[in-house]
CSV table of C-alpha atoms in Angstrom, one decimal:
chain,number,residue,atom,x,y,z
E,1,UNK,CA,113.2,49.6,72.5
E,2,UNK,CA,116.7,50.5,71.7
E,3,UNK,CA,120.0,49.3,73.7
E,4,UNK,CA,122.6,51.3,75.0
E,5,UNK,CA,125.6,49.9,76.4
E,6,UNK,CA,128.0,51.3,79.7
E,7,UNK,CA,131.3,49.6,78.4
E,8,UNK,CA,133.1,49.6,81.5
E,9,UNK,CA,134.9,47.5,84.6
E,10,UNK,CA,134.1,50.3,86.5
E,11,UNK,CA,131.1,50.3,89.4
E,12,UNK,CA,129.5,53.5,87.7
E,13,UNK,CA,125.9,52.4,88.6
E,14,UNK,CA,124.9,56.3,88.9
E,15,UNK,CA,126.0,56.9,85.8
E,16,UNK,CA,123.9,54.2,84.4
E,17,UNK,CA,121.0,55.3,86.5
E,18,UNK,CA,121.6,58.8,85.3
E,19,UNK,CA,121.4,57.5,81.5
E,20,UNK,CA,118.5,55.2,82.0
E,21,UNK,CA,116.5,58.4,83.2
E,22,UNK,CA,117.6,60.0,80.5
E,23,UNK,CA,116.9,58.1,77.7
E,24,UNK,CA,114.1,56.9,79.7
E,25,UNK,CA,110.7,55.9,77.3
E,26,UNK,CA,114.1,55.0,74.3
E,27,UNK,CA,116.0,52.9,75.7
E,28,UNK,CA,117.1,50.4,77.7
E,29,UNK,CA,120.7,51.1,79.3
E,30,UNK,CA,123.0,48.1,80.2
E,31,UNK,CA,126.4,47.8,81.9
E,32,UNK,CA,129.2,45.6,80.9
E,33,UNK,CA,132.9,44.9,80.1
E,34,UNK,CA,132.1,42.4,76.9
E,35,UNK,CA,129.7,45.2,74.7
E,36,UNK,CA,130.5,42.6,71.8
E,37,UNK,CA,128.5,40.0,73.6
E,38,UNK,CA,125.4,41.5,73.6
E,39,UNK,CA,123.2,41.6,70.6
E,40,UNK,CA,121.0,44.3,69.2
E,41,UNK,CA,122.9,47.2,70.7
E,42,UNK,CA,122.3,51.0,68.8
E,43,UNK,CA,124.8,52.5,70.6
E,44,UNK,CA,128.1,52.1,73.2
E,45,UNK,CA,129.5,54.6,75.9
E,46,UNK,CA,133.0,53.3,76.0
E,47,UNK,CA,135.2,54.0,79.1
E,48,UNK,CA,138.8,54.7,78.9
E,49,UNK,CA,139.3,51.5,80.5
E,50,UNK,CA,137.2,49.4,77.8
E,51,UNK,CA,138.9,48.7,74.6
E,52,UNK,CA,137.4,48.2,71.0
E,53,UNK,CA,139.1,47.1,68.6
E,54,UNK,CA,137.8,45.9,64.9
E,55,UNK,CA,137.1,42.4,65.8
E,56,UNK,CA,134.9,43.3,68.8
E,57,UNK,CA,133.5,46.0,66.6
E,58,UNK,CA,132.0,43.7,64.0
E,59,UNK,CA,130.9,41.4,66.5
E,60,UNK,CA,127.9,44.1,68.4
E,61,UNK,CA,124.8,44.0,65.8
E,62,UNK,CA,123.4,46.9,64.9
E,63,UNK,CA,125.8,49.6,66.6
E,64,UNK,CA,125.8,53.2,65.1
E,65,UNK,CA,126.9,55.1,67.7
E,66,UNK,CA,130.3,55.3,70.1
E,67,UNK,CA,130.8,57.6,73.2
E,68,UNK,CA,133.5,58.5,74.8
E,69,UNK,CA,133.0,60.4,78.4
E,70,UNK,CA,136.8,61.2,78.2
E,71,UNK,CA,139.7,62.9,76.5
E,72,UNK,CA,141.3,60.5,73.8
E,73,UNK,CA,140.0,57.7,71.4
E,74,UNK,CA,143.0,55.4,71.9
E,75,UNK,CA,140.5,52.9,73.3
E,76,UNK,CA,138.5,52.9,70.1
E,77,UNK,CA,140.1,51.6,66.3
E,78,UNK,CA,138.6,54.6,64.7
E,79,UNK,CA,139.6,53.4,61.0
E,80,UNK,CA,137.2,49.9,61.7
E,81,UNK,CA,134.6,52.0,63.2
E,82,UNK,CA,134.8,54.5,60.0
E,83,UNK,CA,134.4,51.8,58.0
E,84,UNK,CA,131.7,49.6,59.6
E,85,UNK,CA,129.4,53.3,59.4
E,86,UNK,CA,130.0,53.8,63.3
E,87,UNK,CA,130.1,57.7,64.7
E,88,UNK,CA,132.3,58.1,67.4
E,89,UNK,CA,132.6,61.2,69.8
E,90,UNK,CA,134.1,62.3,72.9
E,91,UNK,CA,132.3,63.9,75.7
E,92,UNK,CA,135.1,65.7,77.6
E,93,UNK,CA,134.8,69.3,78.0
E,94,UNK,CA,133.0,68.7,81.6
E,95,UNK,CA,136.3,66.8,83.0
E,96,UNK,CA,138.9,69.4,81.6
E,97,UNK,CA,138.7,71.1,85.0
E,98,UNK,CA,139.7,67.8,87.2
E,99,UNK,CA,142.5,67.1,84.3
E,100,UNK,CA,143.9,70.5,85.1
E,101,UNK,CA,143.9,70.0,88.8
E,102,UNK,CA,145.4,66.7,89.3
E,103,UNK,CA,148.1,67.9,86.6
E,104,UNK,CA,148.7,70.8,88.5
E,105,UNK,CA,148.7,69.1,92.0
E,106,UNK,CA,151.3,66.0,90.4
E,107,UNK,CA,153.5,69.1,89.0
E,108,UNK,CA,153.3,70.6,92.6
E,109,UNK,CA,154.4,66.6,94.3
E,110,UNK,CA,157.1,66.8,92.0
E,111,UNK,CA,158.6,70.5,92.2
E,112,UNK,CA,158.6,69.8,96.5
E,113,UNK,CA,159.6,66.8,95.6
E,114,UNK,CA,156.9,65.0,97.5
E,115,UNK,CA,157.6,60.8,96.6
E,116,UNK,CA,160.7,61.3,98.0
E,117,UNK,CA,159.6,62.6,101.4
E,118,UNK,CA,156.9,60.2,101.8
E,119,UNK,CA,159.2,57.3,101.1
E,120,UNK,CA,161.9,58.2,103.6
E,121,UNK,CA,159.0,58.8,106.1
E,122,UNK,CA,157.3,55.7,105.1
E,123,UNK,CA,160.6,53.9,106.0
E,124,UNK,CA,161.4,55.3,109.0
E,125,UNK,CA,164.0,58.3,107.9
E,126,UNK,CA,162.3,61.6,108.9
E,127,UNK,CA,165.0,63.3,108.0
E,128,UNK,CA,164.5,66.7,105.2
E,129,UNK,CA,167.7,66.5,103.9
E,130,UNK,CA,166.9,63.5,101.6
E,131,UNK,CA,164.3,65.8,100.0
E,132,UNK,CA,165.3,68.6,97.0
E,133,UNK,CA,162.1,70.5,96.9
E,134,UNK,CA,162.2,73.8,94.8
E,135,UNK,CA,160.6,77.0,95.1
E,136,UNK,CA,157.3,77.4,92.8
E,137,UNK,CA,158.0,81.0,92.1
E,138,UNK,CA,160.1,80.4,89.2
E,139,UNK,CA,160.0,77.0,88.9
E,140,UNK,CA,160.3,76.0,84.7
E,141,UNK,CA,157.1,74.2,83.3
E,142,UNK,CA,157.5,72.9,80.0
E,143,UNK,CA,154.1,72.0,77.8
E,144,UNK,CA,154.3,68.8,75.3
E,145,UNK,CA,151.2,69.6,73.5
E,146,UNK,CA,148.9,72.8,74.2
E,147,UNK,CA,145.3,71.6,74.3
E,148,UNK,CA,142.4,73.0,76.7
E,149,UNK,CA,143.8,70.5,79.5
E,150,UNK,CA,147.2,72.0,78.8
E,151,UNK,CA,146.0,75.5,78.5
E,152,UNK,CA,144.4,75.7,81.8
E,153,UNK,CA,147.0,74.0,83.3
E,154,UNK,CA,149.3,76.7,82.3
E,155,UNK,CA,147.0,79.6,83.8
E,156,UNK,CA,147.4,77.5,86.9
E,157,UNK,CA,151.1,77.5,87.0
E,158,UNK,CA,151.5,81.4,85.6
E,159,UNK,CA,149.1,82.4,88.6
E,160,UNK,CA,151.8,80.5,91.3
E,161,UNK,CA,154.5,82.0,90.2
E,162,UNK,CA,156.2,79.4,87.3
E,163,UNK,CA,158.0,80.6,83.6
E,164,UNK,CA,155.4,78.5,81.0
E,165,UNK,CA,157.0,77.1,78.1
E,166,UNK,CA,155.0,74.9,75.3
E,167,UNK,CA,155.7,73.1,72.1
E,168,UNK,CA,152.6,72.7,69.8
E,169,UNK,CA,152.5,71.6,66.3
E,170,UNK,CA,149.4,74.1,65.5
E,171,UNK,CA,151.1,76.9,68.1
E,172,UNK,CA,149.6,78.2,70.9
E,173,UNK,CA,146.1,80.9,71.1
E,174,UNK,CA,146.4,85.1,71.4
E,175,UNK,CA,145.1,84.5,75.0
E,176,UNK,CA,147.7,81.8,75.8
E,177,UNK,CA,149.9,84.3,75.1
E,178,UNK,CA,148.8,86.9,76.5
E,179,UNK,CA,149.2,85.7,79.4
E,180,UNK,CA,152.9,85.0,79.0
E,181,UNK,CA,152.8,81.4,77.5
E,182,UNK,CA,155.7,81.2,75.1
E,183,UNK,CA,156.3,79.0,72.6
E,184,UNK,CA,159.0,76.6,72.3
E,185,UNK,CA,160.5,76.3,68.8
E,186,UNK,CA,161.1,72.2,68.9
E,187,UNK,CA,160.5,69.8,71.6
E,188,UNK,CA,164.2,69.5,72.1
E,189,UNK,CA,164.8,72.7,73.3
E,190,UNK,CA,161.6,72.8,75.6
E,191,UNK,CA,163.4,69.7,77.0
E,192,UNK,CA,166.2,71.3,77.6
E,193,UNK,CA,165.1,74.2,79.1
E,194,UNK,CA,162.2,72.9,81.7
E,195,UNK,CA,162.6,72.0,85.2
E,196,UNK,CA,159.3,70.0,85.1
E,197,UNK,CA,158.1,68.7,81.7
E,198,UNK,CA,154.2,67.8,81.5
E,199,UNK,CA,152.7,65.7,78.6
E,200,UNK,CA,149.7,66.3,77.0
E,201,UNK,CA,149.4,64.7,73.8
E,202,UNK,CA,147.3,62.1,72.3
E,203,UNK,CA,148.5,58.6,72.2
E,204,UNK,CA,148.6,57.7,68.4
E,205,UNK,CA,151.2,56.0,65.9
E,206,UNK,CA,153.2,59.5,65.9
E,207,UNK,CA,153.6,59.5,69.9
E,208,UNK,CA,153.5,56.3,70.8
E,209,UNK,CA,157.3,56.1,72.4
E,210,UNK,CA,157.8,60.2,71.8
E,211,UNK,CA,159.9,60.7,75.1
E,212,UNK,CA,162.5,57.7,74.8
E,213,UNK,CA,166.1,57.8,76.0
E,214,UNK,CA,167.3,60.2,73.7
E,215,UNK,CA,164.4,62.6,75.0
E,216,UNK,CA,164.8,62.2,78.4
E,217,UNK,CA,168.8,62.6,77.9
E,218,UNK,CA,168.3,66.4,76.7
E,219,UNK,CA,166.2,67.2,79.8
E,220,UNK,CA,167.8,69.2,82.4
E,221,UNK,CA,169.4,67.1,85.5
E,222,UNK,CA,167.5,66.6,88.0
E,223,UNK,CA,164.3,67.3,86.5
E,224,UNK,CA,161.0,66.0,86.4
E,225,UNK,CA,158.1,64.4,84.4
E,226,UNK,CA,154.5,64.6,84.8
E,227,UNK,CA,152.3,62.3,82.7
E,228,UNK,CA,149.0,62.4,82.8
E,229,UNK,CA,148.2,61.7,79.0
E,230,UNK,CA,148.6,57.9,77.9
E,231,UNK,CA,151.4,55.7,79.6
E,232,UNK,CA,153.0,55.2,76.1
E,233,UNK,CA,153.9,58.1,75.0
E,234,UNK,CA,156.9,57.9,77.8
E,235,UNK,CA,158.8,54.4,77.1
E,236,UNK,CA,159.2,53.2,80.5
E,237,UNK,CA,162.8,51.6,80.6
E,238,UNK,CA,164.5,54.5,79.5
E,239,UNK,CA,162.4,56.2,82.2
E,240,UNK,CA,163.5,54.2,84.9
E,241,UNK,CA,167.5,54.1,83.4
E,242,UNK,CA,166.6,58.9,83.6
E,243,UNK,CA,165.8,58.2,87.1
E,244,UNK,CA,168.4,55.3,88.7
E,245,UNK,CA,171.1,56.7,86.9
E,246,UNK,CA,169.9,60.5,88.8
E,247,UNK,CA,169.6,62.2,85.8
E,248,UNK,CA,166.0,62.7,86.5
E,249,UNK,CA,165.0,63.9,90.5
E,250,UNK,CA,161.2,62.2,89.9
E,251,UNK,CA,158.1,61.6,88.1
E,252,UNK,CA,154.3,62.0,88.7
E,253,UNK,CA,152.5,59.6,86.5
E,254,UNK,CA,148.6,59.2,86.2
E,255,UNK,CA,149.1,56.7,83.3
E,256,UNK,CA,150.6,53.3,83.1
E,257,UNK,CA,151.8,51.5,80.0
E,258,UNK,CA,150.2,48.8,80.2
E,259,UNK,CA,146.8,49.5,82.3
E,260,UNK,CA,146.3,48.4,84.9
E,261,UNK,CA,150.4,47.9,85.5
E,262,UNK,CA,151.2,44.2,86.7
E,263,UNK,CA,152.7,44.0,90.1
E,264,UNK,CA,155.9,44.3,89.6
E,265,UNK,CA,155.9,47.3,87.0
E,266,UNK,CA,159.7,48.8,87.5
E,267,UNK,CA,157.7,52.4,87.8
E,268,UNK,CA,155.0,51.1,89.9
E,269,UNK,CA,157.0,50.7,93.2
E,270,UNK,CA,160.0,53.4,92.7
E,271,UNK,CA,161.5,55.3,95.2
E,272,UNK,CA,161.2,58.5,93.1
E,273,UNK,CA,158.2,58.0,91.3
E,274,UNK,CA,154.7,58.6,92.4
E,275,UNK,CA,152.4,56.9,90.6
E,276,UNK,CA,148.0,57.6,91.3
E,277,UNK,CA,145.7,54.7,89.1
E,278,UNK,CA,144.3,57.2,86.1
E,279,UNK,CA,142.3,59.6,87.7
E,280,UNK,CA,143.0,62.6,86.4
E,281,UNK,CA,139.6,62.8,84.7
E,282,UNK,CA,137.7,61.8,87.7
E,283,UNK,CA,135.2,63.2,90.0
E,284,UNK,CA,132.2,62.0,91.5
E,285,UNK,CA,130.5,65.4,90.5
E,286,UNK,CA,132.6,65.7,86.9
E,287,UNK,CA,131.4,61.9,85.8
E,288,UNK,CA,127.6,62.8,87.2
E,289,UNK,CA,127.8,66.2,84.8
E,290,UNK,CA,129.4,64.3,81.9
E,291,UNK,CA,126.8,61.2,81.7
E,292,UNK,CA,123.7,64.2,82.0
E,293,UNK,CA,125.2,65.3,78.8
E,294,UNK,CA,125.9,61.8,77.2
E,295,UNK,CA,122.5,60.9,78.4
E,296,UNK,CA,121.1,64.2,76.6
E,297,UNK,CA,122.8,63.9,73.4
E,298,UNK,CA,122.1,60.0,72.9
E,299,UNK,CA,118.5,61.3,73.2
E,300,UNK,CA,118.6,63.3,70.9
E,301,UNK,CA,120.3,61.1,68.5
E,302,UNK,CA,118.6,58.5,69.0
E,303,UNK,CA,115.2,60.4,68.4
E,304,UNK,CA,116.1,62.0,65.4
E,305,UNK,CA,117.4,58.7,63.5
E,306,UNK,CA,120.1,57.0,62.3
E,307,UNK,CA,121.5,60.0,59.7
E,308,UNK,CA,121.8,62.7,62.6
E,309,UNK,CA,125.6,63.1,64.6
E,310,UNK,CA,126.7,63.0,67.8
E,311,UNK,CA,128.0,66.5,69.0
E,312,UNK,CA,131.3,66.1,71.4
C-alpha cells in the first residue's frame, strides 16, 4: 500500500478523511508537519504553510509526486525537485473565487478606510473625523500582475463602480479588456496613478522585494496597498517608513514576511494597517472541493504508474 502524505500544521482532518476515501483500496493517507521523517512516502500534498526545501526533499524515500492545494510553489525548491525526478502541481482553480473575495473585501477596508475606524473605536475615540474613507464609485485600482485571481478581482471592482488599471509582463486577455481593464505601460506609472494598489504576483527571485521604498515613493499620497500574494514581495520597513511618515493612508495585508509574524512584527500591530493570518484562499467549502480533486487526481496517478503527470 502506498503512502501519501498531508504536509501541514494545520487541523485539516476532513481533508485527510476526504483523501483517505479517495484513494481508499491505494493508499494510506497520513498527516504531518515533518514529511521528511517518514519513510516510504509516493507522494506529498504540501500546504502553503509547509516548506520543502532540497535537503528535506532528499530525505522522504521514494517520493514522486508534490501537490499543492494552493496558488504559488514558493513553499516548494522546484529546481531540487526537478532534479531528484519529483512532479509537482498546483491544485488552485477551486480557491480562485475566495482569493477574489477577500481581495476585494481588503480593497473595500481600505478605500473606507476601515483599520482606522476600528482603532479609534477600539480605543475609545468614536469620533468619524479621524477616518478618510473614499467613495467606491471612482475609486483607482491598480493591478501588479493580471492572473485569474487578479482578473476576477477586477470584474469585481469594474461592477462597483472603480477605474481598473493593470501592469502585466504577458498583457492583459480580449475579455479583460472588454470590460474596460487597461493596461498600464510600466509598474511605475500604475503606481502613480492608483489610489489602491493590489499585488498579485508570484514570490520568486525577480519579486522578492519588488515594492521597496523607491516603489512606494511614486504612489500617490495617501494611498493604499493591498497584499494578498506573498509577504515579500512588499519589503516591510520601507512599508512602515510609507505609512508613519503619511505618505501612505493604510494597508490590507493577508501575507506576512516572515509567516507566522513574531509578536512584535512593526506591521502586525499598526494603527493603519489591517492585517488577517493568510486566508485568502480559505474556506471550509473551497478546501473540501479542492482535496476531492487532489484526492481524484492522486488516484489516478497513482493507478496508472510512476510515468503518468499530475494535471493542476
Amino acid at each position: 500500500m502506498k503512502r501519501v502524505v498531508l504536509a501541514t500544521r494545520l487541523p485539516l482532518q476532513r481533508a485527510q478523511e476526504i483523501l483517505q476515501y479517495r484513494l481508499s483500496g491505494i493508499a494510506t493517507v497520513l498527516r504531518s508537519a515533518e514529511p521528511e521523517s517518514l519513510s516510504e512516502v509516493t507522494a506529498v500534498i504540501a500546504e502553503p504553510d509547509i516548506t520543502l526545501r532540497a535537503e528535506q526533499l532528499q530525505h522522504i524515500d521514494g517520493l514522486r509526486h508534490i501537490v499543492i492545494p494552493s496558488a504559488g510553489t514558493d513553499n516548494v525548491d522546484l529546481q531540487a525537485a526537478h532534479s531528484l525526478g519529483i512532479d509537482v502541481c498546483e491544485v488552485r482553480e477551486l480557491v480562485r473565487r475566495d482569493a477574489s473575495d477577500h481581495t476585494l473585501a481588503l480593497i473595500l477596508a481600505v478605500v473606507r478606510d476601515v483599520r482606522t475606524g476600528q482603532f479609534a473605536a477600539a480605543h475609545g475615540q468614536w469620533d468619524v473625523t479621524l477616518t478618510h474613507p473614499r467613495q467606491v464609485q471612482g475609486t483607482r485600482l491598480g493591478l501588479v500582475g493580471f492572473g485569474t485571481v487578479a482578473e476576477a478581482v477586477a470584474r469585481g471592482a469594474i461592477a462597483l463602480g472603480m477605474e481598473v488599471r493593470a501592469h502585466n509582463r504577458r498583457g492583459l486577455s480580449v475579455d479583460a479588456a472588454a470590460r474596460g481593464v487597461r493596461l498600464a505601460p510600466d509598474l511605475r506609472s500604475l503606481l502613480a496613478w492608483a489610489d489602491v494598489i493590489s499585488v498579485h504576483v508570484p514570490l520568486t527571485p525577480a519579486t522578492k522585494g519588488l515594492i521597496g521604498m523607491r516603489e512606494l515613493s511614486a504612489m500617490r499620497p495617501g494611498s493604499a496597498i493591498v497584499n494578498i500574494a506573498r509577504g515579500a514581495i512588499i519589503d516591510s520597513r520601507a512599508l512602515r517608513q510609507a505609512l508613519d511618515s503619511g505618505h501612505l493612508r493604510t494597508a490590507a495585508l493577508d501575507v506576512m514576511d516572515p509567516e507566522p509574524p513574531p509578536a512584535d512584527h512593526p506591521l502586525l500591530h499598526h494603527a493603519q494597517v489591517l492585517v488577517t493570518p493568510h486566508m485568502a484562499w480559505y474556506s471550509p467549502i473551497s478546501v473540501l472541493a479542492t482535496y476531492e480533486r487532489v484526492g481524484d487526481e492522486l488516484r489516478n496517478i497513482l493507478t496508472r504508474g510512476a510515468d503518468e503527470r499530475l494535471h493542476g
